[in-house]
Amino acid sequence: TLRTVSGQKTAKSHGIAISFNPNEGFPSFIFPTGGSASMFDPTFYYVFKSGNLRFEPAVGFMSINQDGDNGSSKMSIMTFGLGLLKQKSDSTGLSTYYGLRVAKTTISQEDNYDSDSDSESALSIAPVYGLEYYVNKHFSISGELQLNYFKPEEDEDGGSFTQTEIMSKLFFRFYF
């Protein structure tokens, strides 16, 4: 399905996307310096559009290996998510959208120097607002603001915390 924006046919109904987070990109519950606690970079999406609704299942993965005097450690971050967005077209080639993104993130860490391993999971929910510019019918660039609510699973001691943050993302969408 094609629609008309500024006199030209634009975005088809299926595509793929990649997003980057200009924030630090590491979860603050692992790294006390702060940073994004939601989708980690880069995140890949499948885009399915039906009318003015868009569904975007997502997956993100990052692995960090560190060698030191006391041994080595490895951290893996896996994220699965889903976005439900509503889009409003504009005759200028720009289109605003808003919606909700939900993600589950699992962080696993292994330390070789003391044979210790740990895994934590967290759920994030984020209302979003974005602006998408259609370069042509196969490519768009978007900026998105998210109000991210993040809650890790309870730890062994029964303690937990929540984090709320405003974050931004840059999207590149390829339609086919």
PDB file of C-alpha atoms in Angstrom:
ATOM      1  CA  THR A   1       0.000   0.000   0.000  1.00  0.00           C
ATOM      2  CA  LEU A   2       1.333   3.412  -0.950  1.00  0.00           C
ATOM      3  CA  ARG A   3       0.167   6.816   0.181  1.00  0.00           C
ATOM      4  CA  THR A   4       0.803  10.267  -1.228  1.00  0.00           C
ATOM      5  CA  VAL A   5       2.952  12.809   0.597  1.00  0.00           C
ATOM      6  CA  SER A   6       3.909  16.063  -1.183  1.00  0.00           C
ATOM      7  CA  GLY A   7       2.707  14.729  -4.504  1.00  0.00           C
ATOM      8  CA  GLN A   8       4.892  11.641  -4.539  1.00  0.00           C
ATOM      9  CA  LYS A   9       4.233   8.069  -3.550  1.00  0.00           C
ATOM     10  CA  THR A  10       5.858   7.158  -0.270  1.00  0.00           C
ATOM     11  CA  ALA A  11       6.339   4.431   2.271  1.00  0.00           C
ATOM     12  CA  LYS A  12       5.218   0.947   1.437  1.00  0.00           C
ATOM     13  CA  SER A  13       3.601  -1.279   4.050  1.00  0.00           C
ATOM     14  CA  HIS A  14       6.618  -3.386   5.111  1.00  0.00           C
ATOM     15  CA  GLY A  15      10.187  -2.602   5.971  1.00  0.00           C
ATOM     16  CA  ILE A  16      13.099  -2.830   8.335  1.00  0.00           C
ATOM     17  CA  ALA A  17      14.580  -0.204  10.606  1.00  0.00           C
ATOM     18  CA  ILE A  18      17.588   0.429  12.776  1.00  0.00           C
ATOM     19  CA  SER A  19      17.693   2.893  15.653  1.00  0.00           C
ATOM     20  CA  PHE A  20      20.543   4.509  17.524  1.00  0.00           C
ATOM     21  CA  ASN A  21      20.392   6.152  20.899  1.00  0.00           C
ATOM     22  CA  PRO A  22      22.532   9.279  21.266  1.00  0.00           C
ATOM     23  CA  ASN A  23      22.394   8.746  25.050  1.00  0.00           C
ATOM     24  CA  GLU A  24      25.072   6.660  26.727  1.00  0.00           C
ATOM     25  CA  GLY A  25      23.354   3.368  25.907  1.00  0.00           C
ATOM     26  CA  PHE A  26      24.273   1.432  29.069  1.00  0.00           C
ATOM     27  CA  PRO A  27      21.847   0.608  31.840  1.00  0.00           C
ATOM     28  CA  SER A  28      22.278   2.601  35.012  1.00  0.00           C
ATOM     29  CA  PHE A  29      21.583  -0.389  37.215  1.00  0.00           C
ATOM     30  CA  ILE A  30      24.788  -1.999  35.897  1.00  0.00           C
ATOM     31  CA  PHE A  31      26.886   1.131  35.343  1.00  0.00           C
ATOM     32  CA  PRO A  32      26.333   3.751  38.049  1.00  0.00           C
ATOM     33  CA  THR A  33      27.287   6.578  35.675  1.00  0.00           C
ATOM     34  CA  GLY A  34      23.760   6.500  34.277  1.00  0.00           C
ATOM     35  CA  GLY A  35      22.512   6.100  30.760  1.00  0.00           C
ATOM     36  CA  SER A  36      19.680   4.571  28.869  1.00  0.00           C
ATOM     37  CA  ALA A  37      17.904   1.656  30.483  1.00  0.00           C
ATOM     38  CA  SER A  38      15.689   0.684  27.576  1.00  0.00           C
ATOM     39  CA  MET A  39      16.503  -0.543  24.089  1.00  0.00           C
ATOM     40  CA  PHE A  40      20.248  -0.890  23.594  1.00  0.00           C
ATOM     41  CA  ASP A  41      22.088   0.154  20.481  1.00  0.00           C
ATOM     42  CA  PRO A  42      21.783  -0.687  17.764  1.00  0.00           C
ATOM     43  CA  THR A  43      18.222  -1.994  17.781  1.00  0.00           C
ATOM     44  CA  PHE A  44      16.699  -3.634  14.708  1.00  0.00           C
ATOM     45  CA  TYR A  45      12.992  -3.506  13.836  1.00  0.00           C
ATOM     46  CA  TYR A  46      10.602  -5.095  11.400  1.00  0.00           C
ATOM     47  CA  VAL A  47       8.092  -2.463  10.252  1.00  0.00           C
ATOM     48  CA  PHE A  48       4.528  -3.432   9.385  1.00  0.00           C
ATOM     49  CA  LYS A  49       2.131  -0.634   8.432  1.00  0.00           C
ATOM     50  CA  SER A  50      -1.612  -1.020   8.133  1.00  0.00           C
ATOM     51  CA  GLY A  51      -3.320   2.270   7.319  1.00  0.00           C
ATOM     52  CA  ASN A  52      -2.085   4.793   9.863  1.00  0.00           C
ATOM     53  CA  LEU A  53      -1.063   2.094  12.398  1.00  0.00           C
ATOM     54  CA  ARG A  54       2.432   0.712  12.582  1.00  0.00           C
ATOM     55  CA  PHE A  55       3.659  -2.391  14.431  1.00  0.00           C
ATOM     56  CA  GLU A  56       7.401  -2.624  15.074  1.00  0.00           C
ATOM     57  CA  PRO A  57       8.739  -5.791  16.732  1.00  0.00           C
ATOM     58  CA  ALA A  58      12.344  -5.204  17.780  1.00  0.00           C
ATOM     59  CA  VAL A  59      15.501  -7.040  18.784  1.00  0.00           C
ATOM     60  CA  GLY A  60      18.758  -5.621  20.093  1.00  0.00           C
ATOM     61  CA  PHE A  61      21.995  -7.288  21.145  1.00  0.00           C
ATOM     62  CA  MET A  62      25.259  -6.019  22.537  1.00  0.00           C
ATOM     63  CA  SER A  63      28.253  -7.905  23.907  1.00  0.00           C
ATOM     64  CA  ILE A  64      31.115  -6.373  25.867  1.00  0.00           C
ATOM     65  CA  ASN A  65      34.326  -8.280  26.625  1.00  0.00           C
ATOM     66  CA  GLN A  66      36.849  -6.903  29.082  1.00  0.00           C
ATOM     67  CA  ASP A  67      40.307  -8.211  29.967  1.00  0.00           C
ATOM     68  CA  GLY A  68      42.085  -7.060  33.103  1.00  0.00           C
ATOM     69  CA  ASP A  69      44.817  -7.995  35.564  1.00  0.00           C
ATOM     70  CA  ASN A  70      42.406 -10.189  37.547  1.00  0.00           C
ATOM     71  CA  GLY A  71      40.962 -12.042  34.568  1.00  0.00           C
ATOM     72  CA  SER A  72      38.302 -11.359  32.017  1.00  0.00           C
ATOM     73  CA  SER A  73      34.601 -10.640  32.046  1.00  0.00           C
ATOM     74  CA  LYS A  74      31.851 -10.712  29.459  1.00  0.00           C
ATOM     75  CA  MET A  75      28.516  -8.919  29.460  1.00  0.00           C
ATOM     76  CA  SER A  76      25.696  -9.656  27.006  1.00  0.00           C
ATOM     77  CA  ILE A  77      22.590  -7.525  26.643  1.00  0.00           C
ATOM     78  CA  MET A  78      19.586  -8.920  24.737  1.00  0.00           C
ATOM     79  CA  THR A  79      16.422  -6.900  24.165  1.00  0.00           C
ATOM     80  CA  PHE A  80      13.084  -7.936  22.670  1.00  0.00           C
ATOM     81  CA  GLY A  81      10.379  -5.338  22.182  1.00  0.00           C
ATOM     82  CA  LEU A  82       7.227  -4.273  20.405  1.00  0.00           C
ATOM     83  CA  GLY A  83       6.070  -0.836  19.326  1.00  0.00           C
ATOM     84  CA  LEU A  84       2.505   0.139  18.468  1.00  0.00           C
ATOM     85  CA  LEU A  85       2.442   3.518  16.739  1.00  0.00           C
ATOM     86  CA  LYS A  86      -0.190   5.749  15.129  1.00  0.00           C
ATOM     87  CA  GLN A  87       0.953   7.974  12.287  1.00  0.00           C
ATOM     88  CA  LYS A  88      -0.434  11.274  11.026  1.00  0.00           C
ATOM     89  CA  SER A  89       0.579  12.313   7.504  1.00  0.00           C
ATOM     90  CA  ASP A  90       1.547  15.820   6.499  1.00  0.00           C
ATOM     91  CA  SER A  91       1.692  17.231   2.976  1.00  0.00           C
ATOM     92  CA  THR A  92       5.319  18.377   3.436  1.00  0.00           C
ATOM     93  CA  GLY A  93       6.916  14.908   3.426  1.00  0.00           C
ATOM     94  CA  LEU A  94       6.982  14.971   7.226  1.00  0.00           C
ATOM     95  CA  SER A  95       4.817  12.730   9.331  1.00  0.00           C
ATOM     96  CA  THR A  96       4.352  12.756  13.086  1.00  0.00           C
ATOM     97  CA  TYR A  97       3.619   9.610  15.053  1.00  0.00           C
ATOM     98  CA  TYR A  98       2.945   8.629  18.628  1.00  0.00           C
ATOM     99  CA  GLY A  99       2.415   5.393  20.490  1.00  0.00           C
ATOM    100  CA  LEU A 100       3.868   2.961  22.980  1.00  0.00           C
ATOM    101  CA  ARG A 101       6.957   0.762  23.047  1.00  0.00           C
ATOM    102  CA  VAL A 102       7.400  -2.167  25.445  1.00  0.00           C
ATOM    103  CA  ALA A 103      10.663  -4.083  25.846  1.00  0.00           C
ATOM    104  CA  LYS A 104      12.172  -6.845  27.949  1.00  0.00           C
ATOM    105  CA  THR A 105      15.922  -6.647  28.437  1.00  0.00           C
ATOM    106  CA  THR A 106      18.133  -9.404  29.856  1.00  0.00           C
ATOM    107  CA  ILE A 107      21.672  -8.650  30.945  1.00  0.00           C
ATOM    108  CA  SER A 108      24.050 -11.549  31.588  1.00  0.00           C
ATOM    109  CA  GLN A 109      27.514 -11.128  33.041  1.00  0.00           C
ATOM    110  CA  GLU A 110      30.290 -13.693  33.491  1.00  0.00           C
ATOM    111  CA  ASP A 111      33.505 -13.064  35.400  1.00  0.00           C
ATOM    112  CA  ASN A 112      36.281 -15.573  34.692  1.00  0.00           C
ATOM    113  CA  TYR A 113      38.511 -14.485  37.576  1.00  0.00           C
ATOM    114  CA  ASP A 114      36.040 -15.674  40.236  1.00  0.00           C
ATOM    115  CA  SER A 115      33.839 -17.973  38.104  1.00  0.00           C
ATOM    116  CA  ASP A 116      30.857 -15.784  38.931  1.00  0.00           C
ATOM    117  CA  SER A 117      27.895 -15.285  36.625  1.00  0.00           C
ATOM    118  CA  ASP A 118      24.785 -13.187  37.015  1.00  0.00           C
ATOM    119  CA  SER A 119      21.698 -12.462  34.954  1.00  0.00           C
ATOM    120  CA  GLU A 120      19.059  -9.764  35.412  1.00  0.00           C
ATOM    121  CA  SER A 121      15.943  -8.906  33.431  1.00  0.00           C
ATOM    122  CA  ALA A 122      13.942  -5.715  33.225  1.00  0.00           C
ATOM    123  CA  LEU A 123      10.767  -4.440  31.626  1.00  0.00           C
ATOM    124  CA  SER A 124      10.520  -0.990  30.062  1.00  0.00           C
ATOM    125  CA  ILE A 125       7.399   0.825  28.895  1.00  0.00           C
ATOM    126  CA  ALA A 126       7.720   4.050  26.924  1.00  0.00           C
ATOM    127  CA  PRO A 127       5.126   6.395  25.450  1.00  0.00           C
ATOM    128  CA  VAL A 128       6.759   7.872  22.327  1.00  0.00           C
ATOM    129  CA  TYR A 129       6.375  10.835  19.978  1.00  0.00           C
ATOM    130  CA  GLY A 130       8.289  11.049  16.717  1.00  0.00           C
ATOM    131  CA  LEU A 131       8.783  12.974  13.510  1.00  0.00           C
ATOM    132  CA  GLU A 132       9.522  11.013  10.333  1.00  0.00           C
ATOM    133  CA  TYR A 133      10.860  12.514   7.097  1.00  0.00           C
ATOM    134  CA  TYR A 134      10.341  10.473   3.927  1.00  0.00           C
ATOM    135  CA  VAL A 135      13.386  10.909   1.701  1.00  0.00           C
ATOM    136  CA  ASN A 136      11.681   8.738  -0.931  1.00  0.00           C
ATOM    137  CA  LYS A 137       9.210   5.832  -0.984  1.00  0.00           C
ATOM    138  CA  HIS A 138      11.866   3.385   0.250  1.00  0.00           C
ATOM    139  CA  PHE A 139      13.704   5.386   2.932  1.00  0.00           C
ATOM    140  CA  SER A 140      12.901   7.639   5.886  1.00  0.00           C
ATOM    141  CA  ILE A 141      14.764   9.277   8.776  1.00  0.00           C
ATOM    142  CA  SER A 142      13.050   9.781  12.129  1.00  0.00           C
ATOM    143  CA  GLY A 143      13.699  11.354  15.479  1.00  0.00           C
ATOM    144  CA  GLU A 144      11.808  10.003  18.465  1.00  0.00           C
ATOM    145  CA  LEU A 145      11.348  11.124  22.077  1.00  0.00           C
ATOM    146  CA  GLN A 146      10.481   8.528  24.700  1.00  0.00           C
ATOM    147  CA  LEU A 147       9.326   8.834  28.280  1.00  0.00           C
ATOM    148  CA  ASN A 148      10.838   5.573  29.442  1.00  0.00           C
ATOM    149  CA  TYR A 149       9.628   3.800  32.599  1.00  0.00           C
ATOM    150  CA  PHE A 150      12.033   1.030  33.556  1.00  0.00           C
ATOM    151  CA  LYS A 151      11.594  -1.637  36.251  1.00  0.00           C
ATOM    152  CA  PRO A 152      14.068  -4.478  36.846  1.00  0.00           C
ATOM    153  CA  GLU A 153      12.945  -7.777  38.339  1.00  0.00           C
ATOM    154  CA  GLU A 154      13.358  -8.028  42.106  1.00  0.00           C
ATOM    155  CA  ASP A 155      16.790  -9.120  43.307  1.00  0.00           C
ATOM    156  CA  GLU A 156      17.513 -11.987  45.730  1.00  0.00           C
ATOM    157  CA  ASP A 157      16.921  -9.714  48.731  1.00  0.00           C
ATOM    158  CA  GLY A 158      13.453  -8.746  47.459  1.00  0.00           C
ATOM    159  CA  GLY A 159      14.578  -5.179  46.711  1.00  0.00           C
ATOM    160  CA  SER A 160      13.851  -3.319  43.519  1.00  0.00           C
ATOM    161  CA  PHE A 161      13.763   0.170  42.050  1.00  0.00           C
ATOM    162  CA  THR A 162      12.253   1.998  39.110  1.00  0.00           C
ATOM    163  CA  GLN A 163      13.717   4.575  36.791  1.00  0.00           C
ATOM    164  CA  THR A 164      11.960   7.133  34.602  1.00  0.00           C
ATOM    165  CA  GLU A 165      13.847   9.052  31.936  1.00  0.00           C
ATOM    166  CA  ILE A 166      13.328  11.080  28.800  1.00  0.00           C
ATOM    167  CA  MET A 167      15.457   9.762  25.977  1.00  0.00           C
ATOM    168  CA  SER A 168      15.819  10.259  22.246  1.00  0.00           C
ATOM    169  CA  LYS A 169      16.397   7.882  19.357  1.00  0.00           C
ATOM    170  CA  LEU A 170      17.378   8.275  15.728  1.00  0.00           C
ATOM    171  CA  PHE A 171      15.717   5.865  13.259  1.00  0.00           C
ATOM    172  CA  PHE A 172      16.557   4.860   9.695  1.00  0.00           C
ATOM    173  CA  ARG A 173      13.672   2.979   8.055  1.00  0.00           C
ATOM    174  CA  PHE A 174      13.926   1.071   4.755  1.00  0.00           C
ATOM    175  CA  TYR A 175      10.608   0.151   3.106  1.00  0.00           C
ATOM    176  CA  PHE A 176      10.036  -2.536   0.485  1.00  0.00           C
TER     177      PHE A 176
END
